[in-house]
Coordinates of C-alpha atoms in Angstrom, one line a residue:
Chain D
M1 CA 0.0 0.0 0.0
T2 CA 2.8 2.3 0.8
G3 CA 4.9 0.8 -2.0
N4 CA 8.6 1.5 -2.0
V5 CA 8.4 4.4 0.4
Q6 CA 11.7 5.3 2.0
M7 CA 11.8 6.1 5.7
P8 CA 12.2 9.9 6.0
D9 CA 15.3 11.1 7.9
L10 CA 13.6 12.7 10.8
K11 CA 14.8 13.7 14.3
N12 CA 11.3 14.2 15.6
T13 CA 7.7 14.5 14.4
S14 CA 7.4 18.3 14.5
S15 CA 7.3 20.8 11.7
K16 CA 7.2 24.6 11.7
G17 CA 3.4 24.6 11.7
S18 CA 3.1 22.1 14.5
K19 CA 5.6 23.9 16.7
I20 CA 3.6 27.2 16.3
L21 CA 0.4 25.1 17.2
G22 CA 2.2 23.5 20.2
V23 CA 3.4 26.9 21.6
S24 CA -0.1 28.5 21.0
S25 CA -1.7 25.6 22.9
L26 CA 0.7 25.8 25.8
V27 CA 0.3 29.6 26.1
G28 CA -3.4 29.3 25.7
F29 CA -3.6 26.6 28.4
A30 CA -1.7 28.8 30.8
V31 CA -4.2 31.7 30.1
L32 CA -7.1 29.3 30.7
V33 CA -5.6 28.2 34.1
V34 CA -5.4 31.9 35.1
L35 CA -8.9 32.6 33.9
A36 CA -10.5 29.5 35.4
F37 CA -8.6 29.4 38.7
F38 CA -8.1 33.1 39.5
L39 CA -10.2 35.5 37.5
T40 CA -13.6 33.9 37.4
D41 CA -15.9 34.0 40.4
P42 CA -16.8 30.9 42.5
D43 CA -20.4 29.6 42.1
I44 CA -22.1 31.0 45.2
R45 CA -25.8 31.5 45.3
F46 CA -28.2 32.4 48.0
H47 CA -31.5 30.8 48.8
P48 CA -34.3 33.3 48.2
E49 CA -36.2 32.5 51.4
T50 CA -33.6 31.4 54.0
G51 CA -30.6 33.4 52.6
E52 CA -28.5 30.3 53.0
E53 CA -25.4 30.0 50.7
F54 CA -25.4 27.2 48.2
G55 CA -23.8 26.3 44.9
Q56 CA -20.7 24.6 43.6
F57 CA -18.3 27.1 45.2
D58 CA -14.6 26.7 43.9
A59 CA -15.4 23.3 42.4
V60 CA -17.0 25.0 39.5
R61 CA -13.5 26.0 38.3
L62 CA -12.9 22.4 37.3
L63 CA -15.7 22.6 34.8
Y64 CA -13.7 24.9 32.6
I65 CA -11.4 22.0 32.0
H66 CA -14.0 19.1 32.3
V67 CA -16.6 20.5 29.7
P68 CA -13.9 21.3 27.0
L69 CA -12.4 17.9 27.5
I70 CA -15.8 16.3 26.9
S71 CA -16.2 18.3 23.6
V72 CA -12.7 17.2 22.3
T73 CA -13.4 13.5 23.4
Y74 CA -16.6 13.5 21.3
L75 CA -14.8 15.2 18.4
A76 CA -11.8 12.8 18.5
F77 CA -14.0 9.7 18.5
V78 CA -16.2 11.1 15.7
I79 CA -13.0 11.9 13.7
C80 CA -11.9 8.3 14.4
A81 CA -15.3 6.9 13.1
I82 CA -15.2 9.1 10.0
A83 CA -11.6 8.0 9.3
S84 CA -12.5 4.4 9.9
A85 CA -15.4 4.7 7.4
G86 CA -12.9 6.4 5.1
Y87 CA -10.5 3.5 5.4
L88 CA -13.2 0.9 4.7
I89 CA -14.1 2.8 1.5
R90 CA -10.6 3.9 0.3
R91 CA -8.4 1.4 2.0
T92 CA -5.5 3.8 2.4
L93 CA -3.0 4.2 5.2
W94 CA -3.8 7.9 5.6
W95 CA -7.3 7.1 6.8
D96 CA -6.1 4.4 9.1
S97 CA -3.4 6.5 10.6
L98 CA -5.9 9.3 11.2
A99 CA -8.3 6.8 12.9
H100 CA -5.6 5.3 15.1
S101 CA -4.2 8.7 16.2
S102 CA -7.6 10.2 16.9
A103 CA -8.7 7.2 18.9
E104 CA -5.6 7.3 21.0
V105 CA -6.0 11.0 21.8
G106 CA -9.8 10.5 22.4
T107 CA -9.1 7.7 24.8
L108 CA -6.7 9.9 26.8
T109 CA -9.1 12.8 27.0
C110 CA -11.9 10.4 27.9
A111 CA -9.9 9.1 30.8
L112 CA -9.3 12.8 31.9
V113 CA -13.1 13.4 31.5
L114 CA -13.8 10.6 33.9
A115 CA -11.1 11.7 36.3
T116 CA -12.0 15.4 36.4
G117 CA -15.7 14.5 36.7
S118 CA -15.0 12.3 39.6
I119 CA -12.9 15.0 41.4
W120 CA -15.6 17.6 40.7
G121 CA -18.3 15.2 41.9
R122 CA -16.8 14.7 45.3
P123 CA -17.5 18.2 46.7
V124 CA -20.6 18.9 44.6
W125 CA -22.5 15.6 44.6
N126 CA -20.8 14.2 47.7
T127 CA -19.5 11.1 45.9
W128 CA -16.6 10.1 43.7
W129 CA -18.7 7.8 41.6
E130 CA -22.4 7.3 41.0
W131 CA -23.3 3.9 39.6
G132 CA -26.8 4.8 38.8
D133 CA -25.9 7.8 36.6
V134 CA -26.6 6.9 32.9
R135 CA -24.2 9.6 31.6
I136 CA -21.2 8.5 33.8
M137 CA -21.8 4.8 33.0
S138 CA -22.2 5.4 29.2
T139 CA -19.0 7.5 29.2
L140 CA -17.2 4.7 31.1
I141 CA -18.5 2.2 28.5
L142 CA -17.2 4.5 25.7
F143 CA -13.8 4.6 27.4
L144 CA -13.7 0.8 27.9
M145 CA -14.7 0.2 24.2
F146 CA -11.9 2.4 22.9
L147 CA -9.4 0.6 25.3
G148 CA -10.6 -2.5 23.5
Y149 CA -10.0 -0.8 20.2
L150 CA -6.4 0.1 21.1
A151 CA -5.8 -3.4 22.5
L152 CA -7.1 -4.9 19.2
R153 CA -4.7 -2.7 17.2
R154 CA -1.8 -3.8 19.4
A155 CA -2.7 -7.5 19.0
F156 CA -1.8 -7.5 15.3
E157 CA 1.9 -7.5 14.3
S158 CA 1.1 -5.8 11.0
P159 CA -0.6 -2.3 11.2
Q160 CA -2.3 -3.1 7.8
R161 CA -3.9 -6.2 9.1
A162 CA -5.2 -4.4 12.2
A163 CA -6.8 -1.6 10.2
R164 CA -10.0 -3.3 9.0
P165 CA -11.2 -5.0 12.3
A166 CA -10.2 -1.8 14.2
A167 CA -12.3 0.3 11.8
V168 CA -15.4 -2.0 12.4
V169 CA -14.9 -1.7 16.2
A170 CA -14.6 2.1 16.0
L171 CA -17.8 2.3 14.0
I172 CA -19.6 0.2 16.6
A173 CA -18.1 2.1 19.6
V174 CA -19.0 5.5 18.3
L175 CA -22.7 4.6 18.4
D176 CA -22.4 5.2 22.2
I177 CA -21.8 9.0 21.8
P178 CA -25.3 10.0 20.9
L179 CA -26.5 8.0 23.9
I180 CA -24.1 9.8 26.2
N181 CA -25.0 13.2 24.8
R182 CA -28.8 12.7 25.0
S183 CA -28.8 10.6 28.2
V184 CA -29.7 13.6 30.3
E185 CA -32.8 14.3 28.3
W186 CA -33.8 10.6 27.8
W187 CA -33.2 9.4 31.3
G188 CA -33.6 12.6 33.3
N189 CA -34.6 10.7 36.5
R190 CA -31.5 8.4 36.3
T191 CA -28.8 11.0 36.3
L192 CA -27.2 13.6 38.5
H193 CA -26.0 15.6 35.5
Q194 CA -27.9 18.7 34.8
K195 CA -29.3 19.6 31.3
S196 CA -27.2 21.8 29.1
T197 CA -26.7 25.3 30.4
L198 CA -24.6 26.3 27.5
S199 CA -27.2 25.8 24.7
E200 CA -29.8 27.6 26.7
F201 CA -27.6 30.6 27.4
K202 CA -27.9 30.3 31.2
I203 CA -24.3 31.4 31.7
E204 CA -22.8 34.7 30.5
D205 CA -19.9 37.2 30.7
L206 CA -16.5 35.9 31.9
T207 CA -17.9 32.5 32.8
L208 CA -19.1 31.9 29.2
F209 CA -15.9 33.4 27.7
T210 CA -13.7 31.1 29.9
L211 CA -15.7 28.1 28.9
M212 CA -15.5 29.0 25.2
F213 CA -11.8 29.8 25.5
G214 CA -11.3 26.4 27.2
I215 CA -13.0 24.6 24.3
L216 CA -10.9 26.5 21.8
I217 CA -7.6 25.6 23.6
S218 CA -8.7 22.0 24.0
L219 CA -9.3 21.8 20.3
L220 CA -5.8 23.3 19.6
V221 CA -4.2 20.7 22.1
M222 CA -6.2 17.9 20.5
T223 CA -5.2 18.9 17.0
W224 CA -1.6 19.2 18.0
L225 CA -1.6 15.7 19.7
I226 CA -3.4 14.1 16.8
L227 CA -0.9 15.7 14.3
H228 CA 2.1 14.2 16.1
R229 CA 0.5 10.8 16.7
F230 CA -0.6 10.7 13.1
R231 CA 3.0 11.2 12.0
I232 CA 4.2 8.5 14.3
A233 CA 1.5 6.1 13.0
W234 CA 2.5 6.9 9.4
L235 CA 6.2 6.2 10.2
E236 CA 5.2 3.0 11.9
H237 CA 3.4 1.9 8.6
I238 CA 6.5 2.8 6.6
E239 CA 8.8 1.0 9.0
F240 CA 6.8 -2.1 8.9
E241 CA 6.6 -2.0 5.1
Q242 CA 10.3 -1.6 4.9
G243 CA 10.8 -4.5 7.3
V244 CA 8.7 -6.7 5.0
Q245 CA 10.6 -5.5 1.9
T246 CA 14.0 -6.1 3.6
A247 CA 12.9 -9.6 4.6
I248 CA 11.7 -10.4 1.1
E249 CA 14.9 -9.1 -0.4
E250 CA 17.1 -11.1 2.0
R251 CA 15.0 -14.3 1.2
R252 CA 15.6 -13.6 -2.6
Q253 CA 19.3 -13.3 -2.0
I254 CA 19.4 -16.6 -0.1
D255 CA 17.4 -18.3 -2.9
T256 CA 19.7 -16.9 -5.5
K257 CA 22.8 -18.1 -3.7
E258 CA 21.3 -21.6 -3.2
K259 CA 20.5 -21.8 -6.9
Q260 CA 24.1 -20.8 -7.9
R261 CA 25.5 -23.6 -5.8
Chain Z
M1 CA -31.5 -20.2 5.3
T2 CA -30.0 -23.6 4.3
D3 CA -26.5 -22.3 4.9
I4 CA -27.5 -21.0 8.4
W5 CA -28.9 -24.4 9.4
L6 CA -26.0 -26.2 7.8
I7 CA -23.3 -24.2 9.8
A8 CA -25.4 -24.3 13.0
R9 CA -26.0 -28.0 12.7
K10 CA -22.2 -28.6 12.1
D11 CA -21.2 -26.7 15.2
L12 CA -23.9 -28.4 17.3
K13 CA -22.8 -31.8 16.1
I14 CA -19.2 -31.0 17.0
E15 CA -20.4 -29.9 20.4
M16 CA -22.5 -33.1 20.9
R17 CA -19.4 -35.2 20.0
S18 CA -16.8 -33.3 22.0
R19 CA -19.2 -32.5 24.9
V20 CA -17.1 -29.4 25.8
L21 CA -20.3 -27.5 26.9
M22 CA -21.5 -30.2 29.2
N23 CA -18.1 -31.3 30.5
Q24 CA -16.3 -28.0 30.9
V25 CA -18.5 -24.9 30.5
A26 CA -21.5 -26.2 32.6
P27 CA -19.2 -27.2 35.5
F28 CA -17.5 -23.8 35.2
A29 CA -20.9 -22.2 35.5
L30 CA -21.7 -24.2 38.6
I31 CA -18.2 -23.3 40.1
I32 CA -19.0 -19.6 39.5
L33 CA -22.3 -19.9 41.4
V34 CA -20.6 -21.6 44.3
L35 CA -17.7 -19.1 44.3
F36 CA -20.2 -16.2 44.5
G37 CA -22.0 -18.0 47.4
I38 CA -18.7 -18.4 49.3
A39 CA -17.5 -14.8 48.5
L40 CA -20.8 -13.4 49.8
D41 CA -20.4 -15.4 53.0
A42 CA -23.1 -17.9 52.2
D43 CA -25.8 -15.4 53.3
Q44 CA -28.9 -16.8 51.7
K45 CA -30.8 -13.4 51.8
S46 CA -27.9 -11.5 50.1
L47 CA -27.6 -14.3 47.6
R48 CA -31.3 -14.1 46.8
N49 CA -31.1 -10.3 46.4
F50 CA -28.1 -10.5 44.1
A51 CA -29.3 -13.6 42.2
S52 CA -30.2 -11.9 39.0
G53 CA -26.9 -10.0 38.7
L54 CA -24.9 -13.1 39.6
F55 CA -26.9 -15.1 37.1
W56 CA -26.2 -12.7 34.2
I57 CA -22.5 -12.3 35.1
S58 CA -22.2 -16.1 35.1
V59 CA -24.0 -16.2 31.7
L60 CA -21.5 -13.6 30.2
L61 CA -18.5 -15.4 31.5
C62 CA -19.8 -18.8 30.2
A63 CA -20.7 -17.0 26.9
L64 CA -17.0 -15.9 26.5
M65 CA -15.9 -19.6 26.8
A66 CA -18.6 -20.8 24.4
I67 CA -17.6 -18.1 21.8
A68 CA -13.9 -18.8 22.2
R69 CA -14.7 -22.5 21.8
S70 CA -16.8 -21.8 18.7
M71 CA -13.9 -19.9 17.1
T72 CA -11.3 -22.5 18.1
I73 CA -13.3 -25.1 16.0
E74 CA -12.8 -22.9 12.9
R75 CA -9.2 -21.9 13.6
D76 CA -7.9 -25.5 14.1
E77 CA -6.3 -26.9 10.9
G78 CA -7.4 -23.9 8.9
A79 CA -11.0 -24.9 8.9
L80 CA -12.2 -21.3 8.5
V81 CA -10.3 -21.0 5.2
G82 CA -12.0 -24.2 4.0
L83 CA -15.4 -22.8 5.2
N84 CA -14.8 -19.5 3.2
L85 CA -13.8 -21.4 0.1
S86 CA -16.8 -23.8 0.3
G87 CA -19.1 -21.3 -1.3
V88 CA -21.3 -20.9 1.8
D89 CA -22.7 -17.3 2.0
P90 CA -20.6 -15.3 4.6
S91 CA -23.7 -14.0 6.3
G92 CA -24.8 -17.7 6.5
V93 CA -21.6 -18.6 8.3
F94 CA -22.1 -15.7 10.7
L95 CA -25.7 -16.4 11.4
G96 CA -25.2 -20.2 11.6
K97 CA -22.4 -19.8 14.2
A98 CA -24.5 -17.2 16.1
C99 CA -27.4 -19.6 16.2
A100 CA -25.3 -22.5 17.4
I101 CA -23.8 -20.3 20.2
A102 CA -27.3 -19.0 21.1
I103 CA -28.7 -22.6 21.5
Q104 CA -25.7 -23.5 23.7
L105 CA -26.2 -20.4 25.8
L106 CA -29.9 -21.2 26.2
V107 CA -29.0 -24.6 27.6
L108 CA -26.5 -22.9 30.0
E109 CA -29.1 -20.4 31.1
V110 CA -31.6 -23.2 32.0
F111 CA -28.7 -24.8 33.9
L112 CA -27.8 -21.6 35.7
G113 CA -31.5 -20.8 36.3
V114 CA -31.9 -24.1 38.1
G115 CA -28.7 -23.4 39.9
I116 CA -29.8 -20.1 41.4
I117 CA -33.2 -21.6 42.4
L118 CA -31.5 -24.5 44.2
L119 CA -28.4 -22.8 45.6
Y120 CA -29.6 -19.3 46.3
G121 CA -33.2 -20.1 47.1
S122 CA -34.7 -17.8 44.3
E123 CA -38.4 -18.0 43.6
V124 CA -39.8 -17.4 40.1
E125 CA -42.7 -15.0 40.1
D126 CA -43.0 -14.3 36.4
L127 CA -41.9 -17.2 34.3
W128 CA -42.7 -15.6 30.9
L129 CA -40.7 -12.5 31.7
L130 CA -37.8 -14.8 32.7
I131 CA -38.0 -16.8 29.5
S132 CA -38.5 -13.8 27.2
T133 CA -35.6 -11.9 28.7
G134 CA -33.3 -14.9 28.7
L135 CA -34.1 -15.7 25.1
F136 CA -33.6 -12.1 23.7
A137 CA -30.5 -11.4 25.7
C138 CA -28.9 -14.7 24.6
I139 CA -29.5 -13.8 21.0
A140 CA -27.8 -10.4 21.4
V141 CA -24.8 -11.9 23.2
S142 CA -24.4 -14.6 20.5
A143 CA -24.7 -12.1 17.6
L144 CA -22.2 -9.6 19.0
G145 CA -20.0 -12.4 20.4
T146 CA -19.7 -14.1 17.1
I147 CA -18.6 -10.9 15.4
F148 CA -16.0 -10.1 18.0
G149 CA -15.0 -13.7 18.1
F150 CA -14.2 -13.5 14.3
L151 CA -12.3 -10.3 14.9
A152 CA -10.1 -11.7 17.6
S153 CA -9.8 -15.2 16.0
G154 CA -6.4 -16.0 14.6
L155 CA -4.7 -13.8 17.2
G156 CA -2.5 -15.3 19.9
V157 CA -4.1 -13.1 22.5
R158 CA -7.8 -13.7 21.6
E159 CA -8.6 -15.2 25.0
T160 CA -7.8 -11.9 26.6
L161 CA -8.9 -9.6 23.8
L162 CA -12.4 -11.0 23.4
P163 CA -13.6 -9.9 26.9
I164 CA -12.1 -6.4 26.5
L165 CA -14.0 -6.0 23.1
L166 CA -17.2 -7.7 24.0
L167 CA -18.0 -7.0 27.6
P168 CA -18.2 -3.1 27.5
L169 CA -20.7 -3.3 24.7
L170 CA -22.8 -5.8 26.6
L171 CA -23.0 -3.7 29.8
P172 CA -26.3 -2.0 28.8
L173 CA -27.7 -5.5 28.1
L174 CA -26.5 -6.7 31.5
I175 CA -28.2 -3.8 33.2
G176 CA -31.5 -4.4 31.4
A177 CA -31.6 -8.2 31.7
T178 CA -30.7 -7.9 35.4
R179 CA -33.5 -5.4 36.1
A180 CA -36.0 -7.6 34.2
F181 CA -34.9 -10.7 36.3
D182 CA -35.2 -8.6 39.5
D183 CA -38.9 -8.3 38.7
A184 CA -39.3 -11.8 37.5
L185 CA -37.7 -13.3 40.6
G186 CA -39.6 -10.8 42.9
I187 CA -36.3 -9.2 44.1
A188 CA -37.1 -5.5 43.3
A189 CA -40.3 -3.6 42.6
V190 CA -39.5 -2.5 39.1
N191 CA -41.5 -2.8 35.9
G192 CA -39.7 -5.8 34.4
W193 CA -41.6 -5.7 31.1
N194 CA -40.3 -2.2 30.5
W195 CA -36.8 -3.5 31.1
F196 CA -37.6 -6.5 28.8
A197 CA -38.6 -3.9 26.1
F198 CA -35.2 -2.3 26.6
V199 CA -33.4 -5.6 26.3
A200 CA -35.5 -6.5 23.2
G201 CA -34.7 -3.2 21.5
L202 CA -31.0 -3.6 22.3
T203 CA -31.1 -7.1 20.9
V204 CA -32.5 -5.8 17.6
I205 CA -29.8 -3.1 17.5
L206 CA -26.9 -5.3 18.5
T207 CA -27.9 -8.1 16.1
G208 CA -28.3 -5.6 13.3
V209 CA -24.9 -4.1 14.1
G210 CA -23.5 -7.7 14.1
V211 CA -24.9 -8.5 10.7
A212 CA -23.7 -5.2 9.3
A213 CA -20.3 -5.6 10.8
N214 CA -20.1 -9.1 9.3
Y215 CA -20.3 -7.7 5.8
L216 CA -17.5 -5.3 6.6
I217 CA -15.2 -8.0 8.1
V218 CA -15.6 -10.7 5.5
E219 CA -12.7 -10.4 3.1
N220 CA -13.7 -10.4 -0.5

């Protein structure tokens, strides 16, 4: 599939564009930390009758990381599914490498979603984990399915042979995303998660700006990570292809020598 | 239809002759039930309360063995290559193998059902709900298990890979089937038929996904 592609002489997987993207992501992330943890207000509300304080207090700051991570997790897995479908139609390594790299980045961000959600849940919901919550459980299922996807890819010696079964698994696993996204509406009585406040414009000013900025920075980080992982996956394909070609060449030389004798 | 029956009959005949289900999987199921009993300190009330969950976990663990066994039959001596070259329709191979696994799972479910009644003291309050849920859930497990079995077959690590691929996808089914059984066994006051509808819907979706995925997996 890659033909006689020579391994490029690379010291690392970066380029001028990816370096700019990486620096922008890091600077943006630092600004996000300042906005989320220092400049925005804590969530403190007062009961209209008793005057008692309630809300998420400082825990709300974690949502500026948690919510953007959810967005990029969905996006990474959707890219993986599109690339998997692309591979099944076109059968090119470009699509497979894109599917593999976005699945790895998506799995990483999904793990962070579960971790940050759990840390946020402790002070706000008074629990690290809620078994009955449909959204938490369906997110966990998504994470486990993509762990299976990555395990499947690793199980094959040849990246080319892993491509098709992995594409099928990705297309099945991604069906969980609409379920997670709509779970709050469909099973309102079986979740602690609230309905979307973003789409109904219930938040505003610096809070809304920080959240949007967080989503933008997360997108930059995701793109940066996928770009580098894609280049590694591409090099892995070339390396494997070269290994096969070298083995065939060596075998031919042995056969020729044996015939000459 | 002929192909499906042909493949299913072949697998069931091999099973009847080798008796792996009766001699290995069924005793394994019994051991799981006993282990749960010991782990939960042999408290009859707790065992009765958890019976439906323990039943379905046992079914899933036994299903993994049955699926792995079904794929081993085809892997040995390159039987799958012969099967692919025999001119049998690929979807016939998939559905035939899924049918054979489903029939074996049904036998195991009956065995495990008797096990939880005798060992855990469970009482059946709604037999039709029990049978319907058991039947539909076992179809879904077989359809999806066959697909992932094919995906993992031929790999040295298939025994460990199959559960990682299959079990997360079966978690919603486990939840639905357990809740339906909770009602059928009089453990919890839930509407079991609603949960059965959930299981039936999932069965249709998962079987459909299995059939569609089969077309994508079969090589030319």
